[in-house]
Amino acid sequence: MKAYKVAWTKCLEHVRSILQALSASVVDEVAHEVIHAYSDVLPGLPYPELPVIALFGMNASILSDVVKRLDKPEDDEEAATDEQDQLGDAHALHVHLYPAECGSIINMMRALVTGFVDQEGDKRKATSLAAFDVNLLVAWHAAQQPRPRLTAFLHEFERFDAEVVKDVMHVPHLPLVFVTVMTSPPTPSFLHTMYPRSTLALLRIREVIAPGGLAMINEVLSKTFFDVDFEPALMLGPGSLDYIADFARRHSASPDALLAHMKHFAQPLTVLADEDIARQVEPLSSSPDFASTLGELHTRLLPPTAQDESTPLPRPETFNGLLERVSGAHAAFAQIARRVRVGFAVARLAERVALGETPQSSSRTAANGNRLGMLEALSDVLRGRVDSQVRYVCVAVKKLRLEKLRVLLGELHNFWNDIRSVELRNDEGDARIWLVGVNSRLPDNVDPAPNDPSAPPDFDAPMAPPDPETKALAAEVGEWLLEYIEDHLAHRLDERALWDVWYTGGAPFPSELINPAPRAATVAALLRPHDFVRAHAQLARPGGVVTFGGAPGEDGDEGEKALWEVPDTSIAFRRYVEAGRMVNVFDWFESFALVLENQREHLRRRARAADGDGKTSKGKGRAAAATDGEDEDEEVGEEAEEAWKVEVQARFVRALHELDYMGFVRHTGRKADHVIRTIYDVPD
């Protein structure tokens, strides 16, 4: 768990920084709209307009950044200059409204008015105005010095009553801004669909869309696992990346369910993923359970030739010596991973210059589907399946004209010189030297523009270089890039020693973490409760042997319990799945009572067998056997039988209520003694 937390925290903080950088422009735009909502008002309007900012695709993190930005506006923000709207240097007040507290006009106005008035901290003085009267808010705002900016956030705006909102959004004489947080798509707009034109005419609506979709997912994955300036503690493999790409296209392109590290760290050797955590494992090195793990670790650190020969490398005498070998394997793995990241970054840079930006909305079946900038290309790189794309990019580079060739070489220069790692920048020293030589051979002339000489060159339409010198230089650059990229991408991460400690490889994404299928799990648990109990006990005690009743394979298939051995709820559920669509409750109870009667007989036999084993005298055993019939007659009296029937009824009612609570029973008003089943496809 310590190793998992270290790896996950490092990755999560980096992802948060990426998302914050992507949403920074949106946060600035929302803050600017709120601050200047009353500073640039169009003059000559027949009636005042209420500013409304509609936010689409915003999550809690972006909204939190918006609130912080409103509380602390930038110093260089232009303040409003109108005498009645000088709010640029004033503090900001905002209230958050939710549908549950705004069911009527009075409730929504009360939440709006008191939300602002009560924020000052002082106890509100007695007044003749009601708490839901907008004049109270107007008088309170006029008494404030300086006058604050007022912003009302309407969360889950689609759930608000449209009739209520129509009347509330007519607040005069106040610099109030409504910010509606939408969960619906921006097209068609919920505001323009649900609200009449008479209401929309009184609103000045500004739509702000948060970054999202496949482009955002691609940006997060690329800058987390394929960025040359960041080295994650765990590298996702092609299996996980394929699932993420498919999930983003089919279901939701949200960063909330991107990463899953915990399943990977269930393996014992992953404790060595972090060197500081690995050194804390030394006290466990003498443990018998951990000895096998250390033996496997030593064997896997040997080269393939040493494993096959009869004279392997000497086993390290100390635990620190073993950790040094692990550190060396990690350094070798990290070096190969960095080369792959650099090669892929150069390939994407060349593709962007030569072929333009990659449209993320396209698919593999489209004409431009096989692009290195697409989300699916990330897993192809790790599998070594991007040779055709790389060759296509290098062919396009060979056809670049002079201006685009200058752009490509300039971006390559910036890329290699901006690498933060000094070690990695030194490794790319040969490439930087080659780049200096190519730049010195660039011609001084500039390609003529096709139409206007003063217009900037058109980079969208590829065309052949005009002169043989530029053509030859572009061909040389293309050949060198092809060799450079193929050399960097030719390495496989799963061919290094202990690669599965820092790399997930082809392991599938643990989809059960985000799609746990609770319905199927509940049905399976009701049908085979002892299997779930045994699995939970084995999870709690990995080294223990857990048995419940008979051993597996002793009674039934793989230790499957008889019907009378399972809990009451499972007995009722078994009889439930054997019924039709309509279940007669009395028949259900009768079948349940028969199973309990069978259970009662089995428990009596076990008790008699236990009593018989405790007898030391055969005579006493015979005497006890002779008196069994008399004991039974005395036990099964009228009072005992009546108590047993009451117990059966109580146990059935409890099982029925549990199934009803879990949603397996639906009551009908047509027949009071019948219920309707809610599921039908029950596995055998």
XYZ file of C-alpha atoms in Angstrom:
684
model
C 0.000 0.000 0.000
C 2.861 2.390 0.686
C 4.372 1.736 -2.738
C 0.961 2.149 -4.350
C 0.302 5.454 -2.588
C 3.685 6.851 -3.630
C 3.152 5.909 -7.287
C -0.478 7.041 -7.372
C 0.173 10.361 -5.608
C 2.968 11.247 -8.013
C 0.797 10.474 -11.028
C -2.318 12.145 -9.621
C -0.547 15.409 -8.818
C 0.864 15.543 -12.335
C -2.560 14.863 -13.877
C -4.091 17.609 -11.756
C -1.475 20.076 -12.925
C -2.247 19.150 -16.550
C -5.994 19.572 -16.063
C -5.466 22.867 -14.267
C -3.328 24.144 -17.144
C -5.976 23.049 -19.672
C -8.762 24.796 -17.755
C -6.815 27.974 -16.954
C -8.118 29.810 -20.014
C -11.696 28.821 -19.206
C -11.350 30.011 -15.613
C -9.972 33.345 -16.807
C -12.809 33.709 -19.308
C -15.508 33.072 -16.705
C -13.882 35.458 -14.232
C -13.579 38.155 -16.884
C -17.248 37.792 -17.844
C -18.349 38.056 -14.212
C -16.117 41.008 -13.315
C -17.009 43.011 -16.435
C -20.651 41.996 -16.697
C -21.777 45.574 -15.957
C -18.832 47.539 -17.336
C -19.441 47.133 -21.081
C -23.204 47.376 -21.352
C -24.630 48.174 -24.759
C -26.282 51.620 -24.533
C -29.771 52.360 -25.749
C -31.397 49.093 -24.658
C -35.192 49.340 -24.127
C -34.857 47.380 -20.842
C -31.937 46.208 -18.737
C -30.492 42.756 -19.393
C -29.470 40.356 -16.667
C -26.051 38.758 -17.299
C -26.194 34.948 -17.391
C -23.082 32.816 -17.906
C -23.885 29.255 -18.977
C -21.129 26.783 -18.071
C -20.951 23.468 -19.931
C -18.826 20.472 -18.975
C -17.559 21.969 -15.715
C -16.474 19.682 -12.900
C -15.997 20.501 -9.232
C -12.304 21.291 -9.679
C -12.904 23.912 -12.378
C -15.740 25.487 -10.394
C -13.481 25.700 -7.360
C -10.835 27.471 -9.450
C -13.487 29.888 -10.744
C -14.548 30.788 -7.196
C -10.930 31.316 -6.112
C -10.328 33.471 -9.172
C -13.358 35.638 -8.369
C -12.194 36.081 -4.792
C -8.756 37.268 -5.914
C -8.970 39.121 -9.252
C -5.765 39.881 -11.095
C -4.167 43.260 -10.528
C -4.178 44.117 -14.214
C -7.931 43.556 -14.629
C -9.748 46.547 -16.050
C -12.188 47.851 -13.450
C -15.608 49.141 -14.309
C -15.607 52.901 -14.722
C -19.301 53.667 -14.511
C -20.164 55.527 -11.301
C -22.926 53.098 -10.310
C -20.934 49.967 -11.225
C -17.479 50.579 -9.787
C -16.930 46.978 -8.709
C -13.472 46.232 -10.067
C -11.668 46.676 -6.722
C -14.563 45.485 -4.546
C -14.666 42.094 -2.928
C -16.785 39.352 -4.442
C -19.702 37.575 -2.826
C -21.235 34.466 -4.276
C -24.032 32.152 -3.266
C -24.592 28.566 -4.427
C -28.176 27.489 -5.098
C -29.376 23.913 -5.584
C -32.703 22.564 -6.893
C -33.698 20.979 -3.564
C -33.868 24.370 -1.796
C -35.485 26.257 -4.687
C -38.740 24.408 -5.199
C -40.838 27.599 -5.177
C -40.345 31.296 -5.895
C -40.412 32.179 -2.195
C -37.843 29.520 -1.280
C -35.513 30.476 -4.121
C -35.736 34.203 -3.348
C -35.147 33.486 0.358
C -32.052 31.402 -0.477
C -30.797 34.119 -2.828
C -31.382 37.089 -0.503
C -30.262 35.524 2.769
C -27.325 33.841 1.046
C -25.790 37.270 0.400
C -27.050 39.203 3.414
C -25.903 36.625 5.983
C -22.347 36.368 4.628
C -21.097 39.415 6.504
C -20.996 37.493 9.779
C -22.952 40.053 11.850
C -26.390 39.165 13.109
C -29.026 40.569 10.807
C -30.988 43.415 12.372
C -34.752 43.300 12.658
C -36.446 44.716 9.585
C -39.941 45.104 8.245
C -38.873 43.439 4.984
C -39.324 39.715 4.594
C -36.336 37.454 4.089
C -37.504 36.666 0.555
C -38.070 40.316 -0.450
C -35.580 41.488 -3.067
C -35.754 45.019 -1.617
C -33.922 43.733 1.428
C -31.019 42.691 -0.795
C -31.132 46.030 -2.645
C -30.998 48.035 0.601
C -28.261 45.842 2.052
C -26.130 46.160 -1.100
C -26.527 49.954 -1.166
C -25.223 50.157 2.421
C -22.025 48.219 1.659
C -18.769 50.149 1.083
C -17.321 49.249 -1.280
C -20.212 47.561 -2.984
C -19.426 43.894 -3.652
C -19.925 41.948 -6.827
C -22.837 39.500 -6.511
C -22.725 36.151 -8.263
C -25.271 33.338 -7.924
C -24.196 29.833 -8.993
C -27.137 27.633 -10.007
C -25.897 24.050 -9.782
C -27.621 21.283 -11.758
C -29.547 23.953 -13.596
C -31.603 21.461 -15.626
C -33.345 20.292 -12.440
C -34.623 23.767 -11.516
C -38.295 24.516 -12.140
C -38.407 26.678 -15.243
C -41.454 28.625 -14.001
C -39.619 29.518 -10.786
C -36.398 30.560 -12.518
C -38.274 32.743 -15.018
C -39.649 34.893 -12.202
C -36.430 35.030 -10.189
C -34.278 36.142 -13.120
C -35.954 39.580 -13.131
C -34.020 41.250 -10.308
C -33.643 45.016 -10.981
C -31.239 47.599 -9.504
C -28.581 45.045 -8.551
C -25.235 44.119 -10.172
C -26.196 40.449 -10.003
C -24.749 37.774 -12.284
C -26.262 34.298 -12.609
C -23.862 31.446 -13.413
C -25.748 28.340 -14.533
C -23.859 25.051 -14.236
C -25.111 22.762 -17.013
C -24.841 18.997 -17.262
C -26.521 18.873 -20.686
C -24.608 19.358 -23.965
C -24.197 22.904 -25.291
C -26.061 22.050 -28.505
C -29.000 22.331 -28.326
C -28.802 24.732 -25.406
C -31.091 23.925 -22.492
C -31.803 27.619 -21.922
C -32.979 28.198 -25.484
C -34.985 24.972 -25.504
C -36.899 25.269 -22.219
C -37.306 29.028 -21.723
C -39.586 31.268 -23.820
C -38.384 34.150 -25.919
C -39.933 36.667 -23.506
C -37.526 35.441 -20.800
C -34.486 35.114 -23.066
C -34.971 38.727 -24.229
C -34.260 39.883 -20.680
C -31.028 37.879 -20.400
C -27.557 38.488 -21.801
C -26.285 34.919 -22.159
C -22.608 34.008 -22.518
C -21.758 30.348 -23.076
C -18.451 28.954 -21.782
C -17.471 25.361 -22.616
C -14.866 23.546 -20.545
C -12.151 21.562 -22.299
C -13.065 17.918 -22.654
C -13.533 15.070 -25.047
C -10.917 12.889 -26.671
C -8.476 15.761 -27.100
C -8.310 16.260 -23.328
C -7.890 12.512 -22.647
C -5.131 12.340 -25.237
C -3.417 15.368 -23.711
C -3.530 13.907 -20.202
C -2.217 10.486 -21.239
C 0.460 11.912 -23.512
C 1.796 14.367 -20.935
C 1.665 11.778 -18.142
C 3.114 8.626 -19.720
C 4.800 9.934 -22.897
C 6.247 13.252 -21.740
C 10.047 13.436 -21.781
C 10.061 15.732 -18.745
C 8.008 13.458 -16.487
C 8.797 9.903 -15.463
C 5.845 8.107 -13.834
C 6.453 5.488 -11.171
C 4.191 3.118 -13.140
C 3.955 2.973 -16.929
C 0.591 1.933 -18.333
C 0.754 -0.807 -20.939
C -1.138 -1.189 -24.229
C -3.911 -3.241 -22.608
C -4.888 -0.432 -20.256
C -4.436 2.280 -22.887
C -6.683 0.421 -25.353
C -9.434 0.155 -22.763
C -9.166 3.846 -21.876
C -9.380 4.859 -25.549
C -12.377 2.598 -26.157
C -14.127 3.771 -22.994
C -13.556 7.436 -23.901
C -15.054 6.963 -27.366
C -17.981 4.770 -26.370
C -19.061 6.124 -22.986
C -17.518 9.175 -21.324
C -14.396 11.174 -22.129
C -13.879 12.169 -18.510
C -10.576 12.209 -16.615
C -12.251 11.007 -13.416
C -11.899 7.315 -14.291
C -8.637 7.293 -16.173
C -6.050 5.629 -13.998
C -6.069 2.410 -11.972
C -2.841 1.571 -10.174
C -4.133 -0.505 -7.280
C -4.578 -3.797 -9.157
C -0.999 -3.645 -10.414
C 0.349 -3.217 -6.883
C -1.403 -6.391 -5.711
C 1.665 -8.296 -6.976
C 4.312 -8.857 -4.260
C 7.291 -7.655 -6.310
C 5.738 -4.233 -6.947
C 6.841 -3.221 -3.443
C 10.201 -2.605 -5.144
C 8.751 0.059 -7.441
C 10.004 2.777 -5.099
C 13.539 2.464 -3.716
C 12.745 4.187 -0.410
C 9.789 1.878 0.204
C 11.815 -1.166 -0.881
C 14.400 -0.549 1.847
C 11.643 -0.704 4.452
C 11.023 -4.336 3.444
C 14.352 -5.555 4.855
C 12.821 -6.764 8.169
C 10.570 -9.072 6.122
C 13.497 -10.642 4.250
C 13.797 -13.384 6.905
C 10.077 -14.190 6.788
C 9.236 -17.612 5.256
C 6.416 -16.099 3.206
C 8.752 -13.492 1.746
C 11.639 -15.888 1.162
C 10.021 -17.354 -1.945
C 9.501 -13.838 -3.308
C 13.179 -13.011 -2.794
C 14.174 -16.271 -4.471
C 12.035 -15.468 -7.488
C 13.506 -11.968 -7.534
C 17.068 -13.309 -7.554
C 16.282 -15.729 -10.389
C 14.679 -13.057 -12.542
C 17.631 -10.716 -12.081
C 19.955 -13.274 -13.689
C 20.590 -12.903 -17.417
C 18.984 -15.567 -19.660
C 22.323 -17.291 -20.295
C 23.070 -17.605 -16.598
C 19.646 -19.100 -15.903
C 20.225 -21.913 -18.383
C 23.786 -22.744 -17.398
C 24.846 -24.765 -14.379
C 27.012 -21.935 -12.992
C 24.692 -18.990 -12.317
C 25.829 -15.691 -10.978
C 26.537 -15.682 -7.230
C 23.576 -14.904 -5.002
C 23.982 -11.601 -3.144
C 24.802 -12.148 0.511
C 22.885 -9.135 1.829
C 19.492 -7.650 1.224
C 21.110 -4.352 0.211
C 23.021 -6.167 -2.511
C 19.752 -7.452 -3.919
C 18.289 -3.966 -3.848
C 21.301 -2.660 -5.772
C 20.558 -5.134 -8.546
C 16.917 -4.056 -8.542
C 18.029 -0.427 -8.762
C 20.203 -1.291 -11.744
C 17.289 -3.040 -13.460
C 15.115 0.018 -12.800
C 17.733 2.335 -14.281
C 17.950 0.182 -17.420
C 14.157 0.103 -17.762
C 13.888 3.869 -17.237
C 16.531 4.541 -19.881
C 14.647 2.497 -22.489
C 11.354 4.159 -21.525
C 12.917 7.610 -21.944
C 14.218 6.710 -25.404
C 10.736 5.569 -26.437
C 9.204 8.812 -25.153
C 11.774 10.945 -26.987
C 11.332 9.034 -30.236
C 7.550 9.283 -30.071
C 7.682 12.996 -29.232
C 9.924 13.689 -32.241
C 7.621 11.656 -34.500
C 4.537 13.584 -33.354
C 6.355 16.888 -33.763
C 7.330 16.030 -37.339
C 3.795 14.846 -38.091
C 2.246 18.036 -36.756
C 4.489 20.219 -38.915
C 4.282 18.106 -42.068
C 0.626 16.996 -41.956
C -1.065 19.470 -39.629
C -2.951 18.931 -36.387
C -4.627 15.587 -35.780
C -8.458 15.669 -35.693
C -9.376 13.747 -32.549
C -12.943 13.140 -33.720
C -11.837 10.878 -36.557
C -11.634 7.115 -36.223
C -9.237 4.501 -37.521
C -11.496 3.778 -40.460
C -11.316 7.352 -41.693
C -8.823 8.507 -44.273
C -6.709 10.259 -41.646
C -7.383 7.708 -38.924
C -3.852 6.277 -38.621
C -2.185 9.339 -37.151
C 0.425 9.400 -34.414
C -1.460 12.178 -32.675
C -4.542 10.024 -32.113
C -5.430 8.427 -28.799
C -5.122 4.856 -30.109
C -1.558 5.454 -31.297
C -0.292 5.458 -27.698
C -0.783 1.716 -27.315
C 0.548 1.060 -30.843
C 3.830 2.715 -29.898
C 4.337 0.355 -26.965
C 3.523 -2.637 -29.190
C 5.899 -1.465 -31.940
C 3.165 -1.105 -34.575
C 3.735 2.432 -35.835
C 6.303 1.736 -38.551
C 3.906 2.562 -41.381
C 2.825 5.849 -39.759
C 6.433 6.866 -39.109
C 7.424 6.133 -42.713
C 4.465 8.134 -43.996
C 5.464 11.112 -41.833
C 9.066 10.965 -43.044
C 7.900 10.815 -46.678
C 5.878 13.982 -46.021
C 8.975 15.601 -44.486
C 10.943 14.872 -47.655
C 8.413 16.941 -49.630
C 8.462 20.003 -47.381
C 9.208 23.364 -48.922
C 11.763 25.676 -47.379
C 9.535 27.637 -44.983
C 8.044 24.523 -43.445
C 11.459 22.925 -43.251
C 12.674 25.927 -41.243
C 9.703 25.524 -38.882
C 10.440 21.819 -38.394
C 14.125 22.353 -37.642
C 13.302 25.240 -35.316
C 10.838 23.140 -33.313
C 13.319 20.252 -33.151
C 15.938 22.672 -31.822
C 13.566 23.946 -29.143
C 12.522 20.412 -28.200
C 16.029 19.005 -27.690
C 17.299 22.101 -25.869
C 14.249 22.437 -23.588
C 14.554 18.935 -22.117
C 14.854 19.405 -18.357
C 16.868 16.278 -17.627
C 20.562 16.994 -18.088
C 21.287 13.288 -18.539
C 18.674 12.918 -21.257
C 19.800 16.109 -22.967
C 23.359 14.759 -23.043
C 22.105 11.486 -24.538
C 20.636 13.485 -27.409
C 23.918 15.312 -28.032
C 24.470 13.673 -31.439
C 21.050 14.776 -32.624
C 21.696 18.353 -31.524
C 25.042 18.386 -33.334
C 23.366 17.068 -36.503
C 20.712 19.772 -36.230
C 23.329 22.529 -36.045
C 24.922 21.198 -39.221
C 21.626 21.081 -41.105
C 20.669 24.604 -40.025
C 23.967 25.931 -41.369
C 23.143 24.478 -44.807
C 19.683 26.023 -45.121
C 19.374 28.317 -48.150
C 18.869 32.005 -47.513
C 16.149 32.471 -50.110
C 12.471 32.163 -49.220
C 9.863 30.345 -51.291
C 7.597 32.762 -53.158
C 3.999 32.792 -51.948
C 1.503 31.595 -54.584
C -0.614 34.778 -54.562
C 0.466 37.774 -52.483
C 4.204 38.111 -51.694
C 3.410 40.021 -48.502
C 1.006 37.341 -47.214
C 2.298 34.683 -44.815
C 3.092 31.310 -46.363
C 0.292 28.768 -46.582
C 1.353 25.706 -44.609
C -1.795 23.686 -45.213
C -1.262 22.658 -48.819
C 1.867 20.503 -49.243
C 3.872 21.272 -52.382
C 7.265 20.254 -53.732
C 10.303 22.424 -52.924
C 11.063 24.828 -55.768
C 14.837 24.334 -55.981
C 16.998 21.166 -56.048
C 19.102 22.265 -53.056
C 16.096 22.515 -50.736
C 14.674 19.297 -52.126
C 17.885 17.398 -51.412
C 18.140 18.851 -47.908
C 14.509 17.914 -47.126
C 15.156 14.369 -48.356
C 18.216 14.140 -46.102
C 16.217 15.377 -43.105
C 13.470 12.840 -43.815
C 15.911 9.929 -44.054
C 17.701 10.922 -40.867
C 14.427 11.323 -38.949
C 13.252 7.894 -40.132
C 16.413 6.233 -38.858
C 16.365 8.235 -35.616
C 12.707 7.502 -34.769
C 12.887 3.810 -35.666
C 15.995 3.400 -33.525
C 14.238 4.944 -30.510
C 10.950 3.088 -30.943
C 12.501 -0.315 -31.670
C 12.888 -1.137 -27.967
C 10.232 -3.109 -26.082
C 9.652 -2.291 -22.436
C 8.552 -5.837 -21.592
C 11.922 -7.287 -22.584
C 13.842 -5.781 -19.679
C 14.521 -7.460 -16.331
C 11.706 -7.010 -13.772
C 9.692 -5.020 -16.294
C 6.384 -5.949 -14.619
C 7.388 -3.996 -11.496
C 7.222 -0.635 -13.310
C 5.086 -1.527 -16.359
C 1.611 -3.072 -16.717
C 2.372 -4.583 -20.141
C -0.486 -6.399 -21.811
C -2.491 -6.776 -18.596
C -6.108 -5.692 -19.152
C -7.516 -2.619 -17.503
C -9.319 -3.489 -14.233
C -12.696 -2.452 -15.587
C -14.468 -3.883 -12.558
C -13.199 -0.863 -10.594
C -15.364 1.513 -12.633
C -18.023 -1.019 -13.715
C -18.477 -3.360 -10.758
C -21.784 -4.918 -12.021
C -23.528 -4.881 -8.614
C -26.640 -6.653 -9.910
C -24.759 -9.727 -11.150
C -22.637 -9.803 -7.991
C -25.747 -9.635 -5.771
C -27.475 -12.471 -7.621
C -24.346 -14.618 -7.472
C -23.931 -13.920 -3.750
C -27.524 -14.941 -3.040
C -27.177 -18.156 -5.034
C -23.769 -19.159 -3.598
C -23.265 -17.268 -0.325
C -20.606 -19.630 1.067
C -18.327 -19.015 -1.927
C -18.347 -15.295 -1.189
C -17.706 -15.871 2.506
C -14.808 -18.187 1.702
C -13.342 -15.685 -0.783
C -13.571 -12.865 1.756
C -11.850 -14.972 4.413
C -9.084 -15.958 2.007
C -8.597 -12.301 1.107
C -8.327 -11.398 4.777
C -5.940 -14.276 5.536
C -3.894 -15.013 2.380
C -1.895 -17.812 3.998
C -4.767 -19.480 5.852
C -6.910 -22.438 4.875
C -10.575 -21.600 5.225
C -13.318 -24.229 5.327
C -17.005 -23.818 6.010
C -18.929 -26.963 6.856
C -17.553 -29.639 4.543
C -14.320 -29.314 2.667
C -14.456 -28.436 -1.036
C -15.366 -31.459 -3.096
C -16.717 -33.363 -0.104
C -20.430 -32.666 -0.558
C -21.468 -31.579 -3.996
C -19.451 -30.008 -6.781
C -16.481 -27.989 -5.432
C -17.933 -27.809 -1.942
C -21.360 -26.555 -3.057
C -23.717 -26.480 -0.107
C -27.099 -28.148 0.076
C -30.126 -25.886 0.082
C -30.812 -26.353 3.806
C -27.236 -25.234 4.637
C -27.480 -21.733 3.117
C -28.899 -18.661 4.948
C -32.624 -17.971 5.008
C -32.433 -15.161 2.436
C -30.670 -17.466 -0.030
C -33.288 -20.195 0.578
C -36.088 -17.730 -0.181
C -34.201 -16.478 -3.252
C -33.721 -20.022 -4.605
C -37.459 -20.627 -4.373
C -38.041 -17.169 -5.857
C -36.093 -17.910 -9.060
C -38.000 -21.153 -9.545
C -41.369 -19.364 -9.626
C -43.080 -17.669 -12.516
C -43.635 -13.994 -13.170
C -46.267 -13.726 -10.423
C -45.230 -15.284 -7.112
C -47.907 -16.472 -4.689
C -46.599 -15.465 -1.258
C -48.363 -18.324 0.528
C -46.914 -20.940 -1.849
C -43.539 -19.253 -1.471
C -43.837 -19.549 2.300
C -44.852 -23.222 2.119
C -41.816 -24.117 -0.020
C -39.593 -22.118 2.335
C -41.056 -23.949 5.367
C -40.314 -27.349 3.805
C -36.637 -26.440 3.475
C -36.500 -25.252 7.082
C -38.140 -28.480 8.208
C -35.446 -30.410 6.354
C -32.845 -28.192 7.994
C -34.347 -28.920 11.398
C -34.090 -32.673 10.874
C -30.454 -32.483 9.730
C -29.491 -30.398 12.751
C -31.179 -32.911 15.070
C -29.249 -35.784 13.510
C -25.967 -33.892 13.937
C -26.781 -33.230 17.585
C -27.596 -36.907 18.189
C -24.396 -37.979 16.455
C -22.389 -35.610 18.641
C -24.083 -36.974 21.770
C -23.457 -40.542 20.649
C -19.721 -39.895 20.102
C -19.424 -38.573 23.651
C -20.697 -41.774 25.245
C -17.960 -44.025 26.601
C -20.143 -46.992 27.475
C -21.871 -49.149 24.886
C -24.626 -49.930 27.332
C -25.305 -46.293 27.857
C -25.300 -45.858 24.101
C -27.950 -48.547 23.714
C -29.998 -47.041 26.491
C -29.785 -43.647 24.861
C -30.829 -45.126 21.518
C -33.784 -46.878 23.152
C -35.013 -43.657 24.673
C -34.684 -41.602 21.449
C -38.295 -42.156 20.533
C -39.550 -41.116 23.927
C -37.391 -37.968 23.901
C -38.754 -37.061 20.481
C -42.336 -37.443 21.615
C -41.711 -35.229 24.599
C -39.884 -32.572 22.528
C -42.440 -32.385 19.782
C -45.284 -31.189 21.873
C -47.964 -28.748 21.006
C -46.166 -25.752 22.494
C -42.873 -26.584 20.787
C -44.595 -27.100 17.458
C -46.448 -23.793 17.767
C -43.228 -21.971 18.630
C -41.530 -23.560 15.627
C -44.278 -22.357 13.260
C -43.942 -18.805 14.598
C -40.168 -18.959 14.116
C -40.579 -20.150 10.510
C -42.994 -17.324 9.768
C -40.647 -14.736 11.306
C -37.663 -16.036 9.369
C -39.632 -15.964 6.115
C -40.864 -12.410 6.706
C -37.323 -11.270 7.414
C -35.977 -12.944 4.237
C -38.836 -11.456 2.210
C -38.123 -7.965 3.537
C -34.433 -8.301 2.686
C -35.236 -9.323 -0.892
C -37.756 -6.475 -1.087
C -35.133 -4.019 0.150
C -32.685 -5.225 -2.521
C -35.285 -4.660 -5.240
C -36.158 -8.227 -6.202
C -39.844 -7.880 -5.308
C -42.441 -5.502 -6.718
C -45.848 -5.308 -5.084
C -49.016 -5.164 -7.150
C -52.342 -3.665 -6.211
C -54.353 -6.241 -8.127
C -53.591 -9.238 -5.899
C -52.662 -8.638 -2.296
C -51.249 -12.141 -1.874
C -48.984 -11.965 -4.970
C -45.730 -10.169 -5.803
C -44.002 -9.693 -9.134
C -40.471 -10.803 -9.893
C -38.076 -8.102 -11.077
C -35.352 -10.331 -12.578
C -35.565 -13.386 -14.802
C -32.140 -14.129 -16.334
C -30.614 -15.944 -13.345
C -27.505 -18.065 -14.034
C -27.503 -21.754 -13.109
